[in-house]
PDB file of C-alpha atoms in Angstrom:
ATOM      1  CA  MET A  31       5.485 -30.513  14.967  1.00 51.00           C
ATOM      2  CA  SER A  32       2.597 -32.422  13.610  1.00 68.00           C
ATOM      3  CA  ASN A  33       0.082 -30.664  11.373  1.00 91.00           C
ATOM      4  CA  SER A  34       1.817 -27.354  11.966  1.00 97.00           C
ATOM      5  CA  ALA A  35       2.687 -24.402   9.629  1.00 98.00           C
ATOM      6  CA  LEU A  36       4.781 -21.276   9.737  1.00 98.00           C
ATOM      7  CA  ILE A  37       3.123 -18.150   8.183  1.00 98.00           C
ATOM      8  CA  LEU A  38       5.629 -15.352   7.508  1.00 98.00           C
ATOM      9  CA  GLU A  39       4.395 -12.043   6.225  1.00 98.00           C
ATOM     10  CA  GLY A  40       6.620  -9.496   4.321  1.00 96.00           C
ATOM     11  CA  GLY A  41       7.506  -5.844   5.104  1.00 93.00           C
ATOM     12  CA  GLY A  42      10.712  -5.329   3.236  1.00 93.00           C
ATOM     13  CA  MET A  43      13.606  -4.601   5.702  1.00 94.00           C
ATOM     14  CA  ARG A  44      11.190  -5.252   8.604  1.00 96.00           C
ATOM     15  CA  GLY A  45      11.853  -8.739   7.910  1.00 96.00           C
ATOM     16  CA  ALA A  46      14.837  -8.415  10.234  1.00 97.00           C
ATOM     17  CA  TYR A  47      12.294  -8.892  12.948  1.00 98.00           C
ATOM     18  CA  THR A  48      11.257 -12.259  11.440  1.00 98.00           C
ATOM     19  CA  ALA A  49      14.918 -13.156  11.050  1.00 98.00           C
ATOM     20  CA  GLY A  50      15.278 -12.713  14.778  1.00 98.00           C
ATOM     21  CA  VAL A  51      12.218 -14.912  15.681  1.00 98.00           C
ATOM     22  CA  LEU A  52      13.292 -17.533  13.285  1.00 98.00           C
ATOM     23  CA  ASP A  53      16.869 -17.578  14.551  1.00 98.00           C
ATOM     24  CA  TYR A  54      15.580 -18.076  18.175  1.00 98.00           C
ATOM     25  CA  LEU A  55      13.422 -21.012  17.071  1.00 98.00           C
ATOM     26  CA  MET A  56      16.249 -22.567  15.139  1.00 98.00           C
ATOM     27  CA  GLU A  57      18.410 -22.395  18.171  1.00 98.00           C
ATOM     28  CA  LYS A  58      15.704 -24.303  20.063  1.00 98.00           C
ATOM     29  CA  GLY A  59      15.231 -26.818  17.363  1.00 97.00           C
ATOM     30  CA  VAL A  60      11.598 -25.912  16.609  1.00 97.00           C
ATOM     31  CA  SER A  61      10.313 -27.245  13.278  1.00 96.00           C
ATOM     32  CA  PHE A  62       7.125 -27.153  11.216  1.00 98.00           C
ATOM     33  CA  ASP A  63       5.454 -29.360   8.500  1.00 98.00           C
ATOM     34  CA  SER A  64       5.046 -26.316   6.109  1.00 98.00           C
ATOM     35  CA  ILE A  65       6.232 -22.883   5.510  1.00 98.00           C
ATOM     36  CA  TYR A  66       4.257 -20.135   3.599  1.00 98.00           C
ATOM     37  CA  GLY A  67       6.453 -17.217   2.949  1.00 98.00           C
ATOM     38  CA  VAL A  68       5.476 -13.832   1.630  1.00 98.00           C
ATOM     39  CA  SER A  69       8.015 -11.547   0.157  1.00 97.00           C
ATOM     40  CA  ALA A  70      10.778 -10.791   2.909  1.00 97.00           C
ATOM     41  CA  GLY A  71       9.037 -13.647   4.780  1.00 98.00           C
ATOM     42  CA  ALA A  72       9.877 -16.066   1.877  1.00 98.00           C
ATOM     43  CA  LEU A  73      13.498 -14.906   2.010  1.00 97.00           C
ATOM     44  CA  THR A  74      13.836 -15.491   5.807  1.00 98.00           C
ATOM     45  CA  GLY A  75      11.674 -18.711   5.692  1.00 98.00           C
ATOM     46  CA  ALA A  76      14.214 -20.155   3.112  1.00 98.00           C
ATOM     47  CA  ASN A  77      17.070 -19.666   5.745  1.00 98.00           C
ATOM     48  CA  PHE A  78      14.822 -21.328   8.409  1.00 98.00           C
ATOM     49  CA  LYS A  79      14.289 -24.372   6.195  1.00 98.00           C
ATOM     50  CA  ALA A  80      17.896 -24.667   5.623  1.00 98.00           C
ATOM     51  CA  GLY A  81      18.698 -24.216   9.146  1.00 98.00           C
ATOM     52  CA  GLN A  82      21.045 -21.233   8.593  1.00 98.00           C
ATOM     53  CA  ILE A  83      21.125 -19.320  11.797  1.00 98.00           C
ATOM     54  CA  GLY A  84      22.372 -15.670  11.308  1.00 98.00           C
ATOM     55  CA  ARG A  85      22.140 -15.513   7.698  1.00 98.00           C
ATOM     56  CA  GLY A  86      18.876 -13.731   7.676  1.00 97.00           C
ATOM     57  CA  LEU A  87      20.297 -10.764   9.484  1.00 97.00           C
ATOM     58  CA  ARG A  88      23.381 -10.747   7.475  1.00 97.00           C
ATOM     59  CA  THR A  89      21.618 -10.634   4.193  1.00 94.00           C
ATOM     60  CA  PHE A  90      19.456  -7.717   5.403  1.00 93.00           C
ATOM     61  CA  ALA A  91      22.059  -5.553   7.159  1.00 94.00           C
ATOM     62  CA  SER A  92      25.435  -6.266   5.695  1.00 94.00           C
ATOM     63  CA  TYR A  93      25.110  -4.701   2.207  1.00 95.00           C
ATOM     64  CA  LEU A  94      22.895  -1.614   2.947  1.00 93.00           C
ATOM     65  CA  HIS A  95      25.704   0.716   1.869  1.00 91.00           C
ATOM     66  CA  ASP A  96      27.198  -1.546  -0.832  1.00 94.00           C
ATOM     67  CA  GLU A  97      26.464   0.183  -4.162  1.00 94.00           C
ATOM     68  CA  ARG A  98      26.206  -3.258  -5.736  1.00 95.00           C
ATOM     69  CA  TYR A  99      23.214  -4.064  -3.673  1.00 94.00           C
ATOM     70  CA  ALA A 100      20.342  -1.659  -4.182  1.00 93.00           C
ATOM     71  CA  GLY A 101      19.439   1.978  -4.999  1.00 93.00           C
ATOM     72  CA  PRO A 102      18.016   4.465  -7.473  1.00 93.00           C
ATOM     73  CA  GLN A 103      21.028   3.762  -9.919  1.00 95.00           C
ATOM     74  CA  HIS A 104      19.866   0.127 -10.448  1.00 95.00           C
ATOM     75  CA  LEU A 105      16.332   1.288 -10.663  1.00 95.00           C
ATOM     76  CA  ILE A 106      17.160   3.739 -13.502  1.00 95.00           C
ATOM     77  CA  LYS A 107      19.561   1.339 -15.220  1.00 95.00           C
ATOM     78  CA  THR A 108      17.548  -2.064 -15.057  1.00 96.00           C
ATOM     79  CA  GLY A 109      14.178  -1.222 -13.684  1.00 95.00           C
ATOM     80  CA  ASP A 110      15.008  -3.039 -10.411  1.00 95.00           C
ATOM     81  CA  TRP A 111      15.749  -1.209  -7.181  1.00 93.00           C
ATOM     82  CA  PHE A 112      17.578  -4.456  -5.869  1.00 94.00           C
ATOM     83  CA  ASN A 113      20.425  -5.493  -8.111  1.00 95.00           C
ATOM     84  CA  ILE A 114      19.264  -8.896  -9.084  1.00 96.00           C
ATOM     85  CA  ASP A 115      22.412 -10.502  -9.937  1.00 96.00           C
ATOM     86  CA  PHE A 116      24.041  -9.376  -6.787  1.00 96.00           C
ATOM     87  CA  SER A 117      21.047 -10.313  -4.519  1.00 96.00           C
ATOM     88  CA  TYR A 118      20.154 -13.613  -6.075  1.00 97.00           C
ATOM     89  CA  ASN A 119      23.394 -14.876  -7.562  1.00 97.00           C
ATOM     90  CA  GLN A 120      26.520 -13.270  -5.887  1.00 97.00           C
ATOM     91  CA  ILE A 121      25.216 -13.169  -2.259  1.00 97.00           C
ATOM     92  CA  PRO A 122      23.792 -16.963  -2.178  1.00 98.00           C
ATOM     93  CA  ASN A 123      26.428 -18.457  -4.342  1.00 98.00           C
ATOM     94  CA  GLU A 124      29.595 -16.572  -3.286  1.00 97.00           C
ATOM     95  CA  LEU A 125      29.444 -13.990  -0.534  1.00 97.00           C
ATOM     96  CA  ASP A 126      27.091 -15.646   1.971  1.00 97.00           C
ATOM     97  CA  PRO A 127      26.344 -19.003   0.461  1.00 98.00           C
ATOM     98  CA  ALA A 128      22.733 -20.538   0.824  1.00 98.00           C
ATOM     99  CA  ASP A 129      22.800 -24.085   2.002  1.00 98.00           C
ATOM    100  CA  TYR A 130      21.035 -25.505  -1.033  1.00 98.00           C
ATOM    101  CA  SER A 131      21.742 -29.099   0.096  1.00 98.00           C
ATOM    102  CA  ALA A 132      20.103 -28.561   3.538  1.00 98.00           C
ATOM    103  CA  PHE A 133      16.987 -26.684   2.065  1.00 98.00           C
ATOM    104  CA  ASP A 134      16.456 -29.477  -0.601  1.00 98.00           C
ATOM    105  CA  SER A 135      16.964 -32.291   1.761  1.00 98.00           C
ATOM    106  CA  SER A 136      14.559 -30.865   4.447  1.00 98.00           C
ATOM    107  CA  SER A 137      11.072 -32.616   4.619  1.00 97.00           C
ATOM    108  CA  VAL A 138       9.329 -29.257   5.397  1.00 98.00           C
ATOM    109  CA  ASN A 139       6.966 -28.087   2.599  1.00 98.00           C
ATOM    110  CA  PHE A 140       8.019 -24.594   1.390  1.00 98.00           C
ATOM    111  CA  TYR A 141       5.588 -22.309  -0.423  1.00 98.00           C
ATOM    112  CA  SER A 142       6.539 -19.066  -2.018  1.00 98.00           C
ATOM    113  CA  VAL A 143       3.633 -16.646  -2.024  1.00 98.00           C
ATOM    114  CA  VAL A 144       3.360 -14.690  -5.346  1.00 98.00           C
ATOM    115  CA  SER A 145       0.928 -12.414  -6.951  1.00 98.00           C
ATOM    116  CA  ASN A 146      -0.202 -13.281 -10.557  1.00 98.00           C
ATOM    117  CA  VAL A 147      -0.464  -9.851 -12.282  1.00 98.00           C
ATOM    118  CA  GLU A 148      -2.788 -10.991 -14.874  1.00 98.00           C
ATOM    119  CA  THR A 149      -5.342 -12.614 -12.662  1.00 98.00           C
ATOM    120  CA  GLY A 150      -4.818 -10.409  -9.653  1.00 98.00           C
ATOM    121  CA  LYS A 151      -4.805 -13.536  -7.485  1.00 98.00           C
ATOM    122  CA  ALA A 152      -2.158 -15.132  -5.228  1.00 98.00           C
ATOM    123  CA  GLU A 153      -0.415 -18.244  -6.108  1.00 98.00           C
ATOM    124  CA  TYR A 154       1.599 -20.667  -3.745  1.00 98.00           C
ATOM    125  CA  ILE A 155       4.517 -22.042  -5.522  1.00 97.00           C
ATOM    126  CA  LYS A 156       6.128 -25.046  -3.912  1.00 98.00           C
ATOM    127  CA  ILE A 157       9.970 -24.821  -3.992  1.00 98.00           C
ATOM    128  CA  THR A 158      11.882 -28.127  -3.737  1.00 97.00           C
ATOM    129  CA  ASP A 159      15.112 -27.185  -5.444  1.00 98.00           C
ATOM    130  CA  LEU A 160      16.285 -23.790  -4.242  1.00 98.00           C
ATOM    131  CA  ARG A 161      19.157 -23.246  -6.546  1.00 97.00           C
ATOM    132  CA  LYS A 162      17.092 -24.041  -9.669  1.00 96.00           C
ATOM    133  CA  GLN A 163      13.969 -22.356  -8.363  1.00 96.00           C
ATOM    134  CA  MET A 164      15.521 -19.132  -7.053  1.00 96.00           C
ATOM    135  CA  ASP A 165      13.390 -17.080  -9.455  1.00 95.00           C
ATOM    136  CA  ARG A 166      10.378 -18.483  -7.661  1.00 94.00           C
ATOM    137  CA  LEU A 167      11.678 -17.167  -4.443  1.00 96.00           C
ATOM    138  CA  ARG A 168      12.561 -13.837  -5.977  1.00 96.00           C
ATOM    139  CA  ALA A 169       9.131 -13.394  -7.506  1.00 97.00           C
ATOM    140  CA  SER A 170       7.622 -13.257  -4.026  1.00 97.00           C
ATOM    141  CA  ALA A 171       9.897 -10.273  -3.072  1.00 96.00           C
ATOM    142  CA  THR A 172       9.513  -8.367  -6.340  1.00 95.00           C
ATOM    143  CA  LEU A 173       8.169  -4.928  -5.171  1.00 94.00           C
ATOM    144  CA  PRO A 174       5.616  -3.267  -7.369  1.00 96.00           C
ATOM    145  CA  LEU A 175       6.899   0.057  -8.940  1.00 96.00           C
ATOM    146  CA  LEU A 176      10.378  -0.829  -7.845  1.00 95.00           C
ATOM    147  CA  SER A 177      10.915  -4.015  -9.845  1.00 96.00           C
ATOM    148  CA  ASN A 178      10.417  -5.665 -13.147  1.00 97.00           C
ATOM    149  CA  ILE A 179       7.663  -8.286 -13.489  1.00 97.00           C
ATOM    150  CA  VAL A 180       9.146 -11.781 -12.950  1.00 97.00           C
ATOM    151  CA  GLU A 181       7.965 -14.213 -15.703  1.00 94.00           C
ATOM    152  CA  TYR A 182       7.886 -17.853 -14.955  1.00 89.00           C
ATOM    153  CA  GLU A 183       6.327 -20.698 -17.008  1.00 89.00           C
ATOM    154  CA  SER A 184       4.428 -18.057 -19.177  1.00 92.00           C
ATOM    155  CA  LYS A 185       2.986 -16.377 -16.110  1.00 96.00           C
ATOM    156  CA  LYS A 186       3.806 -12.939 -14.695  1.00 98.00           C
ATOM    157  CA  TYR A 187       4.542 -12.317 -11.079  1.00 98.00           C
ATOM    158  CA  LEU A 188       4.996  -9.565  -8.560  1.00 97.00           C
ATOM    159  CA  ASP A 189       5.236  -9.330  -4.703  1.00 97.00           C
ATOM    160  CA  GLY A 190       3.186 -11.923  -2.927  1.00 97.00           C
ATOM    161  CA  GLY A 191       1.891  -9.403  -0.422  1.00 96.00           C
ATOM    162  CA  SER A 192      -0.075  -7.614  -3.095  1.00 97.00           C
ATOM    163  CA  CYS A 193      -2.643 -10.322  -3.174  1.00 98.00           C
ATOM    164  CA  ASP A 194      -2.091 -12.432   0.065  1.00 98.00           C
ATOM    165  CA  SER A 195      -0.257 -10.813   2.798  1.00 98.00           C
ATOM    166  CA  ILE A 196      -0.886 -13.168   5.535  1.00 98.00           C
ATOM    167  CA  PRO A 197      -1.676 -16.604   4.002  1.00 98.00           C
ATOM    168  CA  LEU A 198      -3.319 -18.149   7.136  1.00 98.00           C
ATOM    169  CA  LYS A 199      -6.390 -18.971   5.328  1.00 98.00           C
ATOM    170  CA  LYS A 200      -4.552 -21.029   2.677  1.00 98.00           C
ATOM    171  CA  SER A 201      -2.685 -22.695   5.396  1.00 98.00           C
ATOM    172  CA  MET A 202      -5.767 -23.847   7.067  1.00 97.00           C
ATOM    173  CA  GLU A 203      -7.354 -24.987   3.886  1.00 97.00           C
ATOM    174  CA  ASP A 204      -4.296 -27.211   3.352  1.00 97.00           C
ATOM    175  CA  GLY A 205      -5.094 -28.820   6.721  1.00 96.00           C
ATOM    176  CA  HIS A 206      -2.838 -27.323   9.076  1.00 97.00           C
ATOM    177  CA  SER A 207      -4.552 -26.872  12.552  1.00 96.00           C
ATOM    178  CA  LYS A 208      -1.728 -25.259  14.279  1.00 97.00           C
ATOM    179  CA  ASN A 209      -0.232 -22.144  12.756  1.00 98.00           C
ATOM    180  CA  LEU A 210       2.554 -19.792  13.910  1.00 98.00           C
ATOM    181  CA  VAL A 211       2.049 -16.436  12.372  1.00 98.00           C
ATOM    182  CA  VAL A 212       4.925 -14.042  12.457  1.00 98.00           C
ATOM    183  CA  LEU A 213       3.896 -10.373  11.726  1.00 98.00           C
ATOM    184  CA  THR A 214       6.167  -7.514  11.300  1.00 97.00           C
ATOM    185  CA  GLN A 215       3.748  -4.721  12.333  1.00 96.00           C
ATOM    186  CA  HIS A 216       2.607  -4.027  15.915  1.00 96.00           C
ATOM    187  CA  ARG A 217      -0.558  -5.231  17.317  1.00 93.00           C
ATOM    188  CA  GLY A 218      -3.191  -2.614  16.715  1.00 93.00           C
ATOM    189  CA  PHE A 219      -1.759  -1.771  13.284  1.00 95.00           C
ATOM    190  CA  THR A 220      -4.265  -0.955  10.615  1.00 96.00           C
ATOM    191  CA  LYS A 221      -3.222  -0.671   7.080  1.00 96.00           C
ATOM    192  CA  LYS A 222      -4.370   2.590   5.250  1.00 95.00           C
ATOM    193  CA  PRO A 223      -4.868   3.089   1.621  1.00 94.00           C
ATOM    194  CA  SER A 224      -1.520   3.403  -0.099  1.00 89.00           C
ATOM    195  CA  ALA A 225      -0.609   6.620  -1.994  1.00 88.00           C
ATOM    196  CA  ASN A 226       1.295   4.335  -4.541  1.00 89.00           C
ATOM    197  CA  ARG A 227      -2.050   2.885  -5.726  1.00 88.00           C
ATOM    198  CA  TYR A 228      -2.436   5.838  -8.216  1.00 91.00           C
ATOM    199  CA  ALA A 229       0.969   5.066  -9.635  1.00 95.00           C
ATOM    200  CA  CYS A 230       0.091   1.411  -9.898  1.00 95.00           C
ATOM    201  CA  ARG A 231      -2.977   2.335 -11.891  1.00 96.00           C
ATOM    202  CA  VAL A 232      -0.605   3.980 -14.472  1.00 96.00           C
ATOM    203  CA  MET A 233       2.342   1.473 -14.319  1.00 96.00           C
ATOM    204  CA  TYR A 234       0.041  -1.565 -14.554  1.00 97.00           C
ATOM    205  CA  LYS A 235      -2.866  -0.388 -16.635  1.00 97.00           C
ATOM    206  CA  LYS A 236      -2.375  -3.433 -18.823  1.00 97.00           C
ATOM    207  CA  TYR A 237      -3.241  -5.598 -15.761  1.00 98.00           C
ATOM    208  CA  PRO A 238      -6.701  -4.401 -14.519  1.00 98.00           C
ATOM    209  CA  ASN A 239      -7.073  -7.339 -12.142  1.00 98.00           C
ATOM    210  CA  PHE A 240      -3.745  -6.430 -10.458  1.00 98.00           C
ATOM    211  CA  VAL A 241      -4.771  -2.776 -10.229  1.00 97.00           C
ATOM    212  CA  LYS A 242      -7.915  -3.683  -8.507  1.00 97.00           C
ATOM    213  CA  ALA A 243      -5.987  -5.935  -6.117  1.00 97.00           C
ATOM    214  CA  MET A 244      -3.647  -3.059  -5.342  1.00 96.00           C
ATOM    215  CA  ASP A 245      -6.466  -0.620  -4.869  1.00 96.00           C
ATOM    216  CA  ASN A 246      -8.151  -3.042  -2.348  1.00 96.00           C
ATOM    217  CA  ARG A 247      -4.942  -4.117  -0.656  1.00 96.00           C
ATOM    218  CA  HIS A 248      -5.568  -2.272   2.511  1.00 97.00           C
ATOM    219  CA  HIS A 249      -8.986  -3.878   2.969  1.00 98.00           C
ATOM    220  CA  MET A 250      -7.594  -7.303   2.164  1.00 98.00           C
ATOM    221  CA  TYR A 251      -4.875  -6.923   4.735  1.00 98.00           C
ATOM    222  CA  ASN A 252      -7.117  -5.634   7.471  1.00 98.00           C
ATOM    223  CA  ARG A 253      -9.553  -8.556   6.837  1.00 98.00           C
ATOM    224  CA  GLN A 254      -6.610 -10.994   7.183  1.00 98.00           C
ATOM    225  CA  LEU A 255      -5.441  -9.352  10.371  1.00 98.00           C
ATOM    226  CA  LYS A 256      -8.981  -9.821  11.677  1.00 98.00           C
ATOM    227  CA  LEU A 257      -8.810 -13.483  10.663  1.00 98.00           C
ATOM    228  CA  VAL A 258      -5.466 -13.928  12.417  1.00 98.00           C
ATOM    229  CA  TYR A 259      -6.774 -12.764  15.735  1.00 98.00           C
ATOM    230  CA  GLU A 260      -9.966 -14.579  15.468  1.00 98.00           C
ATOM    231  CA  MET A 261      -8.062 -17.667  14.935  1.00 98.00           C
ATOM    232  CA  GLU A 262      -5.592 -17.013  17.737  1.00 98.00           C
ATOM    233  CA  LYS A 263      -8.694 -16.794  20.158  1.00 97.00           C
ATOM    234  CA  LYS A 264      -9.867 -20.238  18.804  1.00 96.00           C
ATOM    235  CA  GLY A 265      -6.501 -21.739  19.210  1.00 94.00           C
ATOM    236  CA  LYS A 266      -5.901 -22.227  15.497  1.00 96.00           C
ATOM    237  CA  ALA A 267      -3.135 -19.558  15.379  1.00 98.00           C
ATOM    238  CA  PHE A 268      -0.339 -18.392  17.524  1.00 98.00           C
ATOM    239  CA  VAL A 269       0.973 -14.907  16.866  1.00 98.00           C
ATOM    240  CA  ILE A 270       4.356 -13.317  17.357  1.00 98.00           C
ATOM    241  CA  GLN A 271       4.598  -9.711  16.508  1.00 98.00           C
ATOM    242  CA  PRO A 272       6.350  -6.364  17.718  1.00 96.00           C
ATOM    243  CA  ALA A 273       4.633  -5.010  20.854  1.00 89.00           C
ATOM    244  CA  ASN A 274       5.224  -1.484  19.719  1.00 90.00           C
ATOM    245  CA  LYS A 275       5.254   0.436  16.412  1.00 92.00           C
ATOM    246  CA  VAL A 276       8.295  -0.489  14.274  1.00 93.00           C
ATOM    247  CA  GLU A 277      10.341   2.497  13.367  1.00 91.00           C
ATOM    248  CA  VAL A 278      11.936   0.800  10.324  1.00 91.00           C
ATOM    249  CA  SER A 279      10.983   1.523   6.656  1.00 89.00           C
ATOM    250  CA  ARG A 280      10.571  -1.016   3.954  1.00 86.00           C
ATOM    251  CA  LEU A 281      13.753   0.389   2.341  1.00 89.00           C
ATOM    252  CA  GLU A 282      15.560   1.131   5.559  1.00 91.00           C
ATOM    253  CA  LYS A 283      19.253   2.216   5.135  1.00 91.00           C
ATOM    254  CA  ASN A 284      20.404   2.160   8.897  1.00 95.00           C
ATOM    255  CA  PRO A 285      21.913  -1.231   9.796  1.00 95.00           C
ATOM    256  CA  ALA A 286      21.855  -0.390  13.470  1.00 95.00           C
ATOM    257  CA  ARG A 287      18.067  -0.260  13.317  1.00 96.00           C
ATOM    258  CA  LEU A 288      17.829  -3.663  11.627  1.00 96.00           C
ATOM    259  CA  VAL A 289      20.180  -5.169  14.237  1.00 97.00           C
ATOM    260  CA  GLU A 290      17.978  -3.715  16.983  1.00 97.00           C
ATOM    261  CA  LEU A 291      14.716  -4.979  15.292  1.00 97.00           C
ATOM    262  CA  TYR A 292      16.348  -8.390  14.870  1.00 98.00           C
ATOM    263  CA  HIS A 293      17.120  -8.606  18.623  1.00 97.00           C
ATOM    264  CA  GLN A 294      13.633  -7.512  19.332  1.00 97.00           C
ATOM    265  CA  GLY A 295      12.393 -10.462  17.426  1.00 98.00           C
ATOM    266  CA  LYS A 296      14.601 -12.759  19.255  1.00 98.00           C
ATOM    267  CA  LEU A 297      13.616 -11.441  22.591  1.00 98.00           C
ATOM    268  CA  ASP A 298       9.839 -11.594  21.649  1.00 98.00           C
ATOM    269  CA  ALA A 299      10.292 -15.274  20.598  1.00 98.00           C
ATOM    270  CA  ALA A 300      12.044 -16.073  23.886  1.00 98.00           C
ATOM    271  CA  ARG A 301       9.304 -14.422  26.007  1.00 97.00           C
ATOM    272  CA  CYS A 302       6.585 -16.633  24.512  1.00 98.00           C
ATOM    273  CA  TYR A 303       8.551 -19.752  23.753  1.00 98.00           C
ATOM    274  CA  LYS A 304       6.987 -21.858  26.573  1.00 98.00           C
ATOM    275  CA  GLN A 305       3.551 -21.012  25.569  1.00 98.00           C
ATOM    276  CA  LEU A 306       4.456 -21.656  21.914  1.00 98.00           C
ATOM    277  CA  ILE A 307       5.709 -25.095  22.603  1.00 97.00           C
ATOM    278  CA  GLU A 308       2.522 -25.846  24.650  1.00 97.00           C
ATOM    279  CA  TYR A 309       0.551 -24.683  21.689  1.00 97.00           C
ATOM    280  CA  LEU A 310       2.373 -26.796  19.258  1.00 96.00           C
ATOM    281  CA  ASP A 311       2.396 -29.887  21.489  1.00 94.00           C
ATOM    282  CA  ARG A 312      -1.294 -29.976  22.078  1.00 88.00           C
TER     283      ARG A 312
END
């Protein structure tokens, strides 16, 4: 689709919803010029660029009760809730292989949205070689307080959603006039101040710019939602999101809930598919 972009917010395990939306679009052969993925949105977006239908749901739901995958034991031992070697080496290289060749050969521009903890600003890292640049993808999904800071090219990064949860503005600045925004919270959702911001002040006291960003994250997110809906009215954005409150936590452990949320995403995409194609074809 000419001059189009796919904007994917995060949300931890709520990314199963995004996986459902994207699988439906892959089944229909829908494509975009660029993808901007945030946190879990970056992970599902990589599957979309590679054309791997079903992999998003599998990687979200298949390993929830596998002790190798995630849990407090890994956090205590390594500082990361998610086992880095298992999540970003064993799964994509052995257990459920990522199609690196398809990703790399695709003409779609792919941007992993990350938060620079020293500047407190978002950065948009273009990934062209997924195998070699897996750490750039991982950086976008590195949850504050539950993960070690990812260092790349002398910079320090954490979860992209900390500084830019919904990068629609960036996409428009890059010249995309048609933007599909996939959100993982219901319409009408308003983000409230996080209780974790106090822990962030202690954990990241060496990074005052990042602490400030985390303190103001709810304001940033709500402003971005307002922009999304304003652009939707103006025809510069098309939004797919859950109709009702999502009863899935960021660290959800019930695979049945993830499967249900995935199918909700597929159903929502199917319901608005005709309108989406009309929007993209304008």
